[in-house]
Amino acid sequence: MEKTWRWFGKKDNIKLNMLRQIGVQGIVSALHDIPNGEIWPLEAINEYKEYIESFGLRWSVVESLAVSESIKYGGEDRDHLIANYIISLGNLGKAGVKTVCYNFMPVLDWARTDLYHKWEDGSSSLYFDKAKFAYFEIHILEREGAEKEYSSEILDKVRELKNTLTDKDNNDLIDSVIVKTQGFVNGNIKEDDQNPVAIFKKLLLLYDGIGKDQLRENMKYFLEKIMPVCEEYNIQMCVHPDDPPFSLLGLPRIITCEEDIDWFLNAVDNPHNGLTFCTGSLSAGLQNDVPKLAQKYASRTKFVHLRSTNVFPNGDFIEANHLEGRGKIVEIVRIFEKENPDLPMRIDHGKLLTDDIDKGYNPGYSFLGRMLALGQIEGVMASVQMELEKK
Ligand code: DNO
């Protein structure tokens, strides 16, 4: 697989010359300065691409060309926004950047409650604490009916949290769930937004009455409209699975498991309608057997994210070391090296290790933590390739 790396543009504290030195071949990035829903001009795309190429790298994958909320909930201006999306895809096609990752998650792109969950050795990873999330929903967002969605064990813990968390803890939780994790992924909330909770509540209202079937219909509508431009320029669209792969905040989620993946691949059965195989997101759902899914969807997979998780009996999950946990990455590398060795692959989140701390990296996107994982995966790739040559 092609070794790629998610890079957040010139403002990223990780510079392209650093990536060259650690064996990265391709860059995964987006025009992060352009607001969601606006057109990506051809000139800006070409300029960004040439900048990346001046470091001996290539712009392999766009992550993400974000899908506006209105396209997801089916707002009045969705056709206008889809028309803009099509122009951006055409411009990417003209520039020769042909793999495009996006997601179809309502409001929250991805969710974690702790961005610095400490391991015994002092390193840290991202963590999802189910009770804390329930507390956030019930006492910070005050979402009507939220209590009904949790077990009595979780509600007991929520009561405990209510008595112990301070104002600072509450602000940190808001920061983790809706500001820091969303801000840098072209999300709805920006780091300098004044009242993120109020903005967030408004966004949730947009989905009032939208269930799973309606969201599916809206995704199908979007995909059908964009397929012609993808065919014209040979663009591979690859949807990112929902992270985590279960419903949150009463919002529907539609890319969570085998049945969902079957649904969207069949709903628009076109080779340009593909999947980003994210072992991290999929492994956080106990319903998913990750290697089984990789084998089944290898031919419709256009991009691979490698990361792993461990899920605990109380419903929490942690981002694990890459070669451990439910992601079964050795097995996954074996499957994709065999079925589709040219696929772009990026190491997804890494731990915060030693010198990573205090560098201001985006949550999950450390330098040393991801570099360590890249080294590990390179080793796995080399041995799998030898194994396959012998056969
Ligand atoms: C977080 C990522 C997401 C994902 C995008 C894809 O680190 O898993 O931001 O890349 O949702 O559209």
Tab-separated table of C-alpha atoms and ligand atoms in Angstrom:
chain	number	residue	atom	x	y	z
A	1	MET	CA	0.000	0.000	0.000
A	2	GLU	CA	1.048	3.581	-0.525
A	3	LYS	CA	2.277	5.161	2.730
A	4	THR	CA	0.346	8.389	3.205
A	5	TRP	CA	0.006	10.887	6.057
A	6	ARG	CA	-2.743	13.313	7.025
A	7	TRP	CA	-1.334	16.813	6.899
A	8	PHE	CA	-3.314	19.933	7.842
A	9	GLY	CA	-1.608	22.414	5.533
A	10	LYS	CA	1.075	25.030	6.024
A	11	LYS	CA	-0.200	25.827	9.532
A	12	ASP	CA	0.413	22.227	10.649
A	13	ASN	CA	3.349	22.060	13.084
A	14	ILE	CA	4.443	18.932	11.265
A	15	LYS	CA	6.235	20.050	8.119
A	16	LEU	CA	6.463	18.256	4.794
A	17	ASN	CA	10.268	17.925	4.956
A	18	MET	CA	9.833	15.947	8.209
A	19	LEU	CA	7.475	13.559	6.443
A	20	ARG	CA	9.865	12.999	3.554
A	21	GLN	CA	12.494	11.798	6.042
A	22	ILE	CA	10.255	9.148	7.608
A	23	GLY	CA	9.290	7.441	4.383
A	24	VAL	CA	5.913	9.035	3.684
A	25	GLN	CA	5.035	8.898	-0.017
A	26	GLY	CA	1.681	10.600	-0.305
A	27	ILE	CA	-0.216	13.362	1.467
A	28	VAL	CA	-3.813	13.277	2.617
A	29	SER	CA	-5.136	16.809	2.947
A	30	ALA	CA	-7.813	19.358	2.143
A	31	LEU	CA	-8.119	23.058	1.358
A	32	HIS	CA	-8.843	23.701	5.017
A	33	ASP	CA	-9.273	27.464	4.625
A	34	ILE	CA	-12.294	27.179	2.353
A	35	PRO	CA	-15.556	27.032	4.323
A	36	ASN	CA	-17.843	24.017	3.899
A	37	GLY	CA	-20.147	24.343	0.949
A	38	GLU	CA	-17.951	26.730	-1.065
A	39	ILE	CA	-16.286	25.832	-4.350
A	40	TRP	CA	-12.639	24.719	-4.387
A	41	PRO	CA	-11.165	26.746	-7.286
A	42	LEU	CA	-8.910	24.916	-9.725
A	43	GLU	CA	-6.128	27.441	-9.193
A	44	ALA	CA	-6.082	26.920	-5.420
A	45	ILE	CA	-6.057	23.150	-5.891
A	46	ASN	CA	-3.155	23.313	-8.329
A	47	GLU	CA	-1.179	25.633	-6.091
A	48	TYR	CA	-1.611	23.318	-3.074
A	49	LYS	CA	-0.735	20.280	-5.148
A	50	GLU	CA	2.426	21.893	-6.507
A	51	TYR	CA	3.494	22.913	-3.007
A	52	ILE	CA	3.198	19.294	-1.859
A	53	GLU	CA	5.056	18.107	-4.938
A	54	SER	CA	7.903	20.527	-4.318
A	55	PHE	CA	8.796	18.266	-1.353
A	56	GLY	CA	8.944	15.162	-3.527
A	57	LEU	CA	5.537	14.001	-2.287
A	58	ARG	CA	2.169	13.672	-4.024
A	59	TRP	CA	-1.320	14.769	-2.991
A	60	SER	CA	-2.818	11.273	-2.918
A	61	VAL	CA	-6.147	11.738	-1.173
A	62	VAL	CA	-8.512	14.574	-0.346
A	63	GLU	CA	-9.736	14.249	3.240
A	64	SER	CA	-12.262	15.607	3.435
A	65	LEU	CA	-14.328	17.381	0.844
A	66	ALA	CA	-16.910	17.976	3.542
A	67	VAL	CA	-20.587	17.400	2.844
A	68	SER	CA	-22.633	20.329	4.201
A	69	GLU	CA	-25.255	19.622	6.850
A	70	SER	CA	-28.015	20.791	4.527
A	71	ILE	CA	-27.162	18.005	2.058
A	72	LYS	CA	-27.378	15.530	4.923
A	73	TYR	CA	-30.686	16.665	6.384
A	74	GLY	CA	-32.139	17.647	3.015
A	75	GLY	CA	-32.414	21.432	3.423
A	76	GLU	CA	-33.821	23.840	0.847
A	77	ASP	CA	-30.417	24.803	-0.484
A	78	ARG	CA	-29.113	21.277	-0.906
A	79	ASP	CA	-29.217	21.311	-4.718
A	80	HIS	CA	-27.156	24.472	-4.779
A	81	LEU	CA	-24.641	22.918	-2.355
A	82	ILE	CA	-24.483	19.700	-4.374
A	83	ALA	CA	-23.869	21.779	-7.515
A	84	ASN	CA	-20.919	23.428	-5.742
A	85	TYR	CA	-19.657	20.036	-4.624
A	86	ILE	CA	-19.778	18.795	-8.216
A	87	ILE	CA	-17.739	21.788	-9.415
A	88	SER	CA	-15.140	21.127	-6.716
A	89	LEU	CA	-14.945	17.458	-7.734
A	90	GLY	CA	-14.524	18.456	-11.379
A	91	ASN	CA	-11.702	20.808	-10.427
A	92	LEU	CA	-10.005	18.084	-8.394
A	93	GLY	CA	-10.393	15.758	-11.354
A	94	LYS	CA	-8.805	18.306	-13.709
A	95	ALA	CA	-5.885	18.685	-11.327
A	96	GLY	CA	-5.505	14.890	-11.110
A	97	VAL	CA	-6.347	14.429	-7.411
A	98	LYS	CA	-8.757	11.550	-7.675
A	99	THR	CA	-9.437	9.896	-4.337
A	100	VAL	CA	-11.913	11.804	-2.177
A	101	CYS	CA	-12.827	10.869	1.404
A	102	TYR	CA	-15.940	12.314	3.065
A	103	ASN	CA	-18.398	11.301	5.732
A	104	PHE	CA	-22.141	11.396	6.179
A	105	MET	CA	-22.364	11.797	9.955
A	106	PRO	CA	-24.934	14.337	11.148
A	107	VAL	CA	-23.539	17.250	13.205
A	108	LEU	CA	-20.729	15.457	15.036
A	109	ASP	CA	-17.920	14.303	12.761
A	110	TRP	CA	-16.348	12.081	15.410
A	111	ALA	CA	-16.664	11.867	19.167
A	112	ARG	CA	-14.305	11.404	22.119
A	113	THR	CA	-14.647	12.539	25.724
A	114	ASP	CA	-10.951	12.516	26.734
A	115	LEU	CA	-8.206	13.721	24.469
A	116	TYR	CA	-5.354	12.952	26.874
A	117	HIS	CA	-6.233	9.676	28.561
A	118	LYS	CA	-3.058	8.632	30.361
A	119	TRP	CA	-1.453	5.224	30.100
A	120	GLU	CA	0.765	3.943	32.955
A	121	ASP	CA	3.912	4.910	31.058
A	122	GLY	CA	2.921	8.594	30.755
A	123	SER	CA	1.871	8.473	27.096
A	124	SER	CA	-1.750	9.225	26.261
A	125	SER	CA	-4.479	8.336	23.777
A	126	LEU	CA	-7.981	9.383	22.912
A	127	TYR	CA	-10.786	7.810	24.910
A	128	PHE	CA	-14.578	7.568	24.802
A	129	ASP	CA	-16.160	7.354	28.254
A	130	LYS	CA	-19.796	6.371	27.858
A	131	ALA	CA	-20.925	7.737	31.231
A	132	LYS	CA	-19.179	11.051	30.636
A	133	PHE	CA	-20.820	11.321	27.244
A	134	ALA	CA	-24.203	10.608	28.856
A	135	TYR	CA	-23.461	13.309	31.448
A	136	PHE	CA	-22.609	15.756	28.640
A	137	GLU	CA	-25.849	14.985	26.880
A	138	ILE	CA	-28.073	15.060	29.951
A	139	HIS	CA	-26.597	17.914	31.990
A	140	ILE	CA	-24.716	20.114	29.531
A	141	LEU	CA	-26.821	19.860	26.387
A	142	GLU	CA	-29.954	19.091	28.388
A	143	ARG	CA	-31.278	17.037	25.495
A	144	GLU	CA	-34.868	16.044	26.035
A	145	GLY	CA	-35.366	12.329	26.563
A	146	ALA	CA	-31.640	11.542	26.665
A	147	GLU	CA	-31.907	9.679	30.010
A	148	LYS	CA	-34.172	7.112	28.428
A	149	GLU	CA	-31.346	5.932	26.183
A	150	TYR	CA	-29.053	4.850	29.028
A	151	SER	CA	-28.970	1.914	31.445
A	152	SER	CA	-29.422	2.412	35.196
A	153	GLU	CA	-25.677	1.668	35.736
A	154	ILE	CA	-24.734	4.516	33.428
A	155	LEU	CA	-27.297	6.830	35.014
A	156	ASP	CA	-25.819	6.056	38.461
A	157	LYS	CA	-22.415	7.101	37.172
A	158	VAL	CA	-23.912	10.234	35.656
A	159	ARG	CA	-25.267	11.165	39.101
A	160	GLU	CA	-21.823	10.660	40.588
A	161	LEU	CA	-20.278	12.866	37.900
A	162	LYS	CA	-22.864	15.545	38.553
A	163	ASN	CA	-21.676	15.712	42.149
A	164	THR	CA	-17.974	15.696	41.416
A	165	LEU	CA	-17.273	17.535	38.143
A	166	THR	CA	-16.258	21.180	38.496
A	167	ASP	CA	-16.975	24.050	36.093
A	168	LYS	CA	-13.526	23.584	34.661
A	169	ASP	CA	-14.198	19.876	34.095
A	170	ASN	CA	-17.426	20.800	32.321
A	171	ASN	CA	-15.631	23.259	30.075
A	172	ASP	CA	-12.960	20.693	29.281
A	173	LEU	CA	-15.653	18.221	28.325
A	174	ILE	CA	-17.344	20.740	26.017
A	175	ASP	CA	-13.958	21.472	24.524
A	176	SER	CA	-13.249	17.788	23.909
A	177	VAL	CA	-16.591	16.765	22.499
A	178	ILE	CA	-17.585	19.721	20.344
A	179	VAL	CA	-14.683	22.107	19.920
A	180	LYS	CA	-11.243	20.470	19.670
A	181	THR	CA	-12.326	17.308	17.886
A	182	GLN	CA	-14.515	19.149	15.393
A	183	GLY	CA	-12.665	22.393	14.774
A	184	PHE	CA	-9.806	21.124	12.646
A	185	VAL	CA	-11.729	18.666	10.473
A	186	ASN	CA	-13.681	21.398	8.652
A	187	GLY	CA	-16.413	20.855	11.206
A	188	ASN	CA	-19.352	22.998	12.193
A	189	ILE	CA	-17.722	24.486	15.280
A	190	LYS	CA	-14.574	26.583	15.172
A	191	GLU	CA	-12.011	27.011	17.962
A	192	ASP	CA	-12.938	30.674	18.442
A	193	ASP	CA	-16.727	30.258	18.527
A	194	GLN	CA	-18.145	32.004	21.584
A	195	ASN	CA	-20.965	29.771	22.759
A	196	PRO	CA	-20.318	26.346	21.235
A	197	VAL	CA	-23.093	24.665	23.227
A	198	ALA	CA	-25.732	27.045	21.836
A	199	ILE	CA	-24.459	26.577	18.262
A	200	PHE	CA	-24.446	22.862	18.767
A	201	LYS	CA	-28.019	22.761	20.059
A	202	LYS	CA	-29.178	24.656	16.972
A	203	LEU	CA	-27.432	22.147	14.739
A	204	LEU	CA	-29.160	19.272	16.498
A	205	LEU	CA	-32.545	20.886	15.847
A	206	LEU	CA	-31.918	20.715	12.104
A	207	TYR	CA	-32.283	16.943	12.358
A	208	ASP	CA	-35.583	17.011	14.170
A	209	GLY	CA	-37.688	14.274	12.592
A	210	ILE	CA	-34.859	12.887	10.438
A	211	GLY	CA	-34.446	9.163	11.076
A	212	LYS	CA	-32.206	6.524	9.572
A	213	ASP	CA	-34.351	5.958	6.458
A	214	GLN	CA	-34.487	9.652	5.605
A	215	LEU	CA	-30.744	10.069	6.094
A	216	ARG	CA	-30.181	7.071	3.816
A	217	GLU	CA	-32.464	8.609	1.187
A	218	ASN	CA	-30.494	11.861	1.388
A	219	MET	CA	-27.176	10.058	0.994
A	220	LYS	CA	-28.478	8.181	-2.028
A	221	TYR	CA	-29.747	11.427	-3.566
A	222	PHE	CA	-26.328	13.037	-3.082
A	223	LEU	CA	-24.409	10.059	-4.481
A	224	GLU	CA	-26.607	9.774	-7.556
A	225	LYS	CA	-26.045	13.442	-8.358
A	226	ILE	CA	-22.263	13.284	-8.041
A	227	MET	CA	-21.604	9.985	-9.862
A	228	PRO	CA	-21.534	11.499	-13.390
A	229	VAL	CA	-18.658	13.892	-12.541
A	230	CYS	CA	-16.834	11.023	-10.795
A	231	GLU	CA	-17.199	8.905	-13.917
A	232	GLU	CA	-16.028	11.746	-16.156
A	233	TYR	CA	-12.804	12.276	-14.182
A	234	ASN	CA	-12.372	8.784	-12.718
A	235	ILE	CA	-12.765	10.034	-9.158
A	236	GLN	CA	-13.059	7.484	-6.359
A	237	MET	CA	-15.432	8.640	-3.646
A	238	CYS	CA	-14.856	6.848	-0.362
A	239	VAL	CA	-17.130	7.387	2.594
A	240	HIS	CA	-15.611	7.215	6.065
A	241	PRO	CA	-17.444	4.962	8.532
A	242	ASP	CA	-19.179	6.667	11.430
A	243	ASP	CA	-16.923	7.154	14.413
A	244	PRO	CA	-17.973	5.631	16.762
A	245	PRO	CA	-20.206	3.281	14.770
A	246	PHE	CA	-23.360	3.705	16.817
A	247	SER	CA	-26.000	6.352	17.250
A	248	LEU	CA	-25.218	9.341	19.507
A	249	LEU	CA	-27.392	12.214	20.732
A	250	GLY	CA	-30.453	10.634	19.172
A	251	LEU	CA	-29.013	11.267	15.691
A	252	PRO	CA	-29.146	8.558	13.062
A	253	ARG	CA	-25.884	7.018	11.881
A	254	ILE	CA	-25.861	5.020	8.682
A	255	ILE	CA	-22.320	3.725	8.049
A	256	THR	CA	-21.760	1.568	11.101
A	257	CYS	CA	-21.799	-2.134	10.164
A	258	GLU	CA	-22.044	-4.730	7.409
A	259	GLU	CA	-25.728	-4.113	6.751
A	260	ASP	CA	-25.088	-0.371	6.365
A	261	ILE	CA	-22.124	-0.850	4.046
A	262	ASP	CA	-24.113	-3.291	1.916
A	263	TRP	CA	-26.909	-0.767	1.789
A	264	PHE	CA	-24.909	2.198	0.486
A	265	LEU	CA	-22.852	0.153	-1.978
A	266	ASN	CA	-26.016	-1.361	-3.453
A	267	ALA	CA	-28.077	1.825	-3.301
A	268	VAL	CA	-25.678	3.368	-5.819
A	269	ASP	CA	-23.942	0.412	-7.386
A	270	ASN	CA	-21.183	2.242	-9.186
A	271	PRO	CA	-17.436	1.462	-8.858
A	272	HIS	CA	-16.845	5.160	-8.075
A	273	ASN	CA	-18.958	4.838	-4.939
A	274	GLY	CA	-16.502	3.299	-2.487
A	275	LEU	CA	-15.416	2.973	1.100
A	276	THR	CA	-12.663	4.329	3.322
A	277	PHE	CA	-11.842	1.236	5.338
A	278	CYS	CA	-11.162	2.708	8.794
A	279	THR	CA	-10.152	-0.107	11.142
A	280	GLY	CA	-10.326	2.280	14.098
A	281	SER	CA	-13.915	3.392	13.608
A	282	LEU	CA	-15.208	-0.043	12.665
A	283	SER	CA	-13.423	-1.816	15.531
A	284	ALA	CA	-15.127	0.405	18.137
A	285	GLY	CA	-18.410	-1.372	17.306
A	286	LEU	CA	-18.728	-4.826	18.884
A	287	GLN	CA	-20.984	-5.829	15.992
A	288	ASN	CA	-18.026	-5.643	13.589
A	289	ASP	CA	-15.536	-8.401	12.755
A	290	VAL	CA	-12.984	-6.129	11.095
A	291	PRO	CA	-11.003	-8.679	8.988
A	292	LYS	CA	-14.249	-10.222	7.753
A	293	LEU	CA	-15.428	-6.799	6.555
A	294	ALA	CA	-12.054	-6.052	4.926
A	295	GLN	CA	-12.187	-9.287	2.970
A	296	LYS	CA	-15.753	-8.676	1.891
A	297	TYR	CA	-15.273	-5.046	0.815
A	298	ALA	CA	-11.689	-5.112	-0.492
A	299	SER	CA	-12.728	-4.426	-4.078
A	300	ARG	CA	-14.870	-1.397	-3.113
A	301	THR	CA	-12.246	-0.010	-0.701
A	302	LYS	CA	-10.381	3.003	-2.090
A	303	PHE	CA	-8.507	4.227	0.970
A	304	VAL	CA	-7.394	2.624	4.239
A	305	HIS	CA	-7.086	4.132	7.732
A	306	LEU	CA	-5.080	2.007	10.166
A	307	ARG	CA	-5.793	2.352	13.893
A	308	SER	CA	-7.101	0.044	16.585
A	309	THR	CA	-9.351	0.190	19.640
A	310	ASN	CA	-10.209	-1.803	22.746
A	311	VAL	CA	-13.820	-1.821	23.850
A	312	PHE	CA	-14.539	-2.332	27.560
A	313	PRO	CA	-17.559	-4.119	29.085
A	314	ASN	CA	-19.019	-0.793	30.319
A	315	GLY	CA	-19.171	0.547	26.740
A	316	ASP	CA	-16.071	2.779	26.926
A	317	PHE	CA	-13.393	2.450	24.282
A	318	ILE	CA	-9.746	3.458	24.050
A	319	GLU	CA	-7.489	3.974	21.043
A	320	ALA	CA	-5.089	1.047	21.406
A	321	ASN	CA	-1.536	0.462	20.191
A	322	HIS	CA	-1.718	-0.168	16.464
A	323	LEU	CA	-0.707	-3.821	16.602
A	324	GLU	CA	-3.063	-4.654	19.470
A	325	GLY	CA	-6.816	-4.587	20.006
A	326	ARG	CA	-9.853	-5.180	17.848
A	327	GLY	CA	-8.514	-3.569	14.659
A	328	LYS	CA	-6.502	-6.753	13.841
A	329	ILE	CA	-4.189	-4.683	11.692
A	330	VAL	CA	-1.736	-7.458	10.755
A	331	GLU	CA	-4.620	-9.385	9.258
A	332	ILE	CA	-5.948	-6.265	7.540
A	333	VAL	CA	-2.578	-5.471	5.952
A	334	ARG	CA	-2.396	-9.065	4.675
A	335	ILE	CA	-5.850	-8.738	3.077
A	336	PHE	CA	-5.243	-5.403	1.359
A	337	GLU	CA	-1.672	-6.187	0.244
A	338	LYS	CA	-3.086	-9.236	-1.483
A	339	GLU	CA	-6.286	-7.799	-2.914
A	340	ASN	CA	-5.272	-4.251	-3.769
A	341	PRO	CA	-1.576	-3.399	-3.156
A	342	ASP	CA	-1.814	0.096	-4.703
A	343	LEU	CA	-4.299	1.432	-2.159
A	344	PRO	CA	-3.328	4.592	-0.292
A	345	MET	CA	-3.057	3.858	3.432
A	346	ARG	CA	-2.573	6.267	6.285
A	347	ILE	CA	-1.787	5.684	9.886
A	348	ASP	CA	-4.753	7.105	11.709
A	349	HIS	CA	-4.382	8.655	15.162
A	350	GLY	CA	-1.306	7.838	17.225
A	351	LYS	CA	-0.528	8.193	20.920
A	352	LEU	CA	1.067	11.328	22.326
A	353	LEU	CA	4.599	10.171	23.096
A	354	THR	CA	7.621	11.813	24.751
A	355	ASP	CA	8.435	14.942	22.731
A	356	ASP	CA	4.938	15.106	21.216
A	357	ILE	CA	3.547	16.643	24.377
A	358	ASP	CA	2.841	20.388	24.235
A	359	LYS	CA	3.489	20.680	20.500
A	360	GLY	CA	-0.091	21.766	19.841
A	361	TYR	CA	-0.877	18.945	17.436
A	362	ASN	CA	-4.517	18.298	16.572
A	363	PRO	CA	-6.020	15.603	18.824
A	364	GLY	CA	-4.890	12.195	17.598
A	365	TYR	CA	-2.484	13.630	15.051
A	366	SER	CA	0.815	13.424	16.921
A	367	PHE	CA	4.161	13.155	15.170
A	368	LEU	CA	6.127	10.569	17.152
A	369	GLY	CA	3.100	8.437	18.002
A	370	ARG	CA	2.089	8.170	14.357
A	371	MET	CA	5.700	7.733	13.252
A	372	LEU	CA	6.122	4.779	15.611
A	373	ALA	CA	2.966	3.205	14.193
A	374	LEU	CA	4.127	3.863	10.627
A	375	GLY	CA	7.386	2.026	11.392
A	376	GLN	CA	5.464	-0.889	12.845
A	377	ILE	CA	3.126	-1.106	9.869
A	378	GLU	CA	6.010	-0.835	7.390
A	379	GLY	CA	7.505	-3.901	9.081
A	380	VAL	CA	4.209	-5.744	8.803
A	381	MET	CA	3.892	-4.737	5.147
A	382	ALA	CA	7.400	-5.978	4.346
A	383	SER	CA	6.832	-9.365	5.940
A	384	VAL	CA	3.401	-9.784	4.385
A	385	GLN	CA	4.858	-8.948	0.963
A	386	MET	CA	7.542	-11.641	1.436
A	387	GLU	CA	4.875	-14.101	2.504
A	388	LEU	CA	2.828	-13.331	-0.609
A	389	GLU	CA	5.829	-13.617	-2.943
A	390	LYS	CA	6.588	-17.089	-1.607
A	391	LYS	CA	3.064	-18.319	-2.359
B	1	DNO	C1	-10.728	12.058	12.826
B	1	DNO	C2	-11.201	11.383	11.640
B	1	DNO	C3	-12.315	12.115	10.940
B	1	DNO	C4	-12.412	11.613	9.514
B	1	DNO	C5	-13.337	12.403	8.662
B	1	DNO	C6	-13.516	11.849	7.293
B	1	DNO	O1	-9.601	11.988	13.103
B	1	DNO	O2	-11.520	10.051	11.860
B	1	DNO	O3	-12.083	13.449	10.938
B	1	DNO	O4	-11.180	11.694	8.923
B	1	DNO	O5	-14.551	12.371	9.259
B	1	DNO	O6	-14.434	12.616	6.610
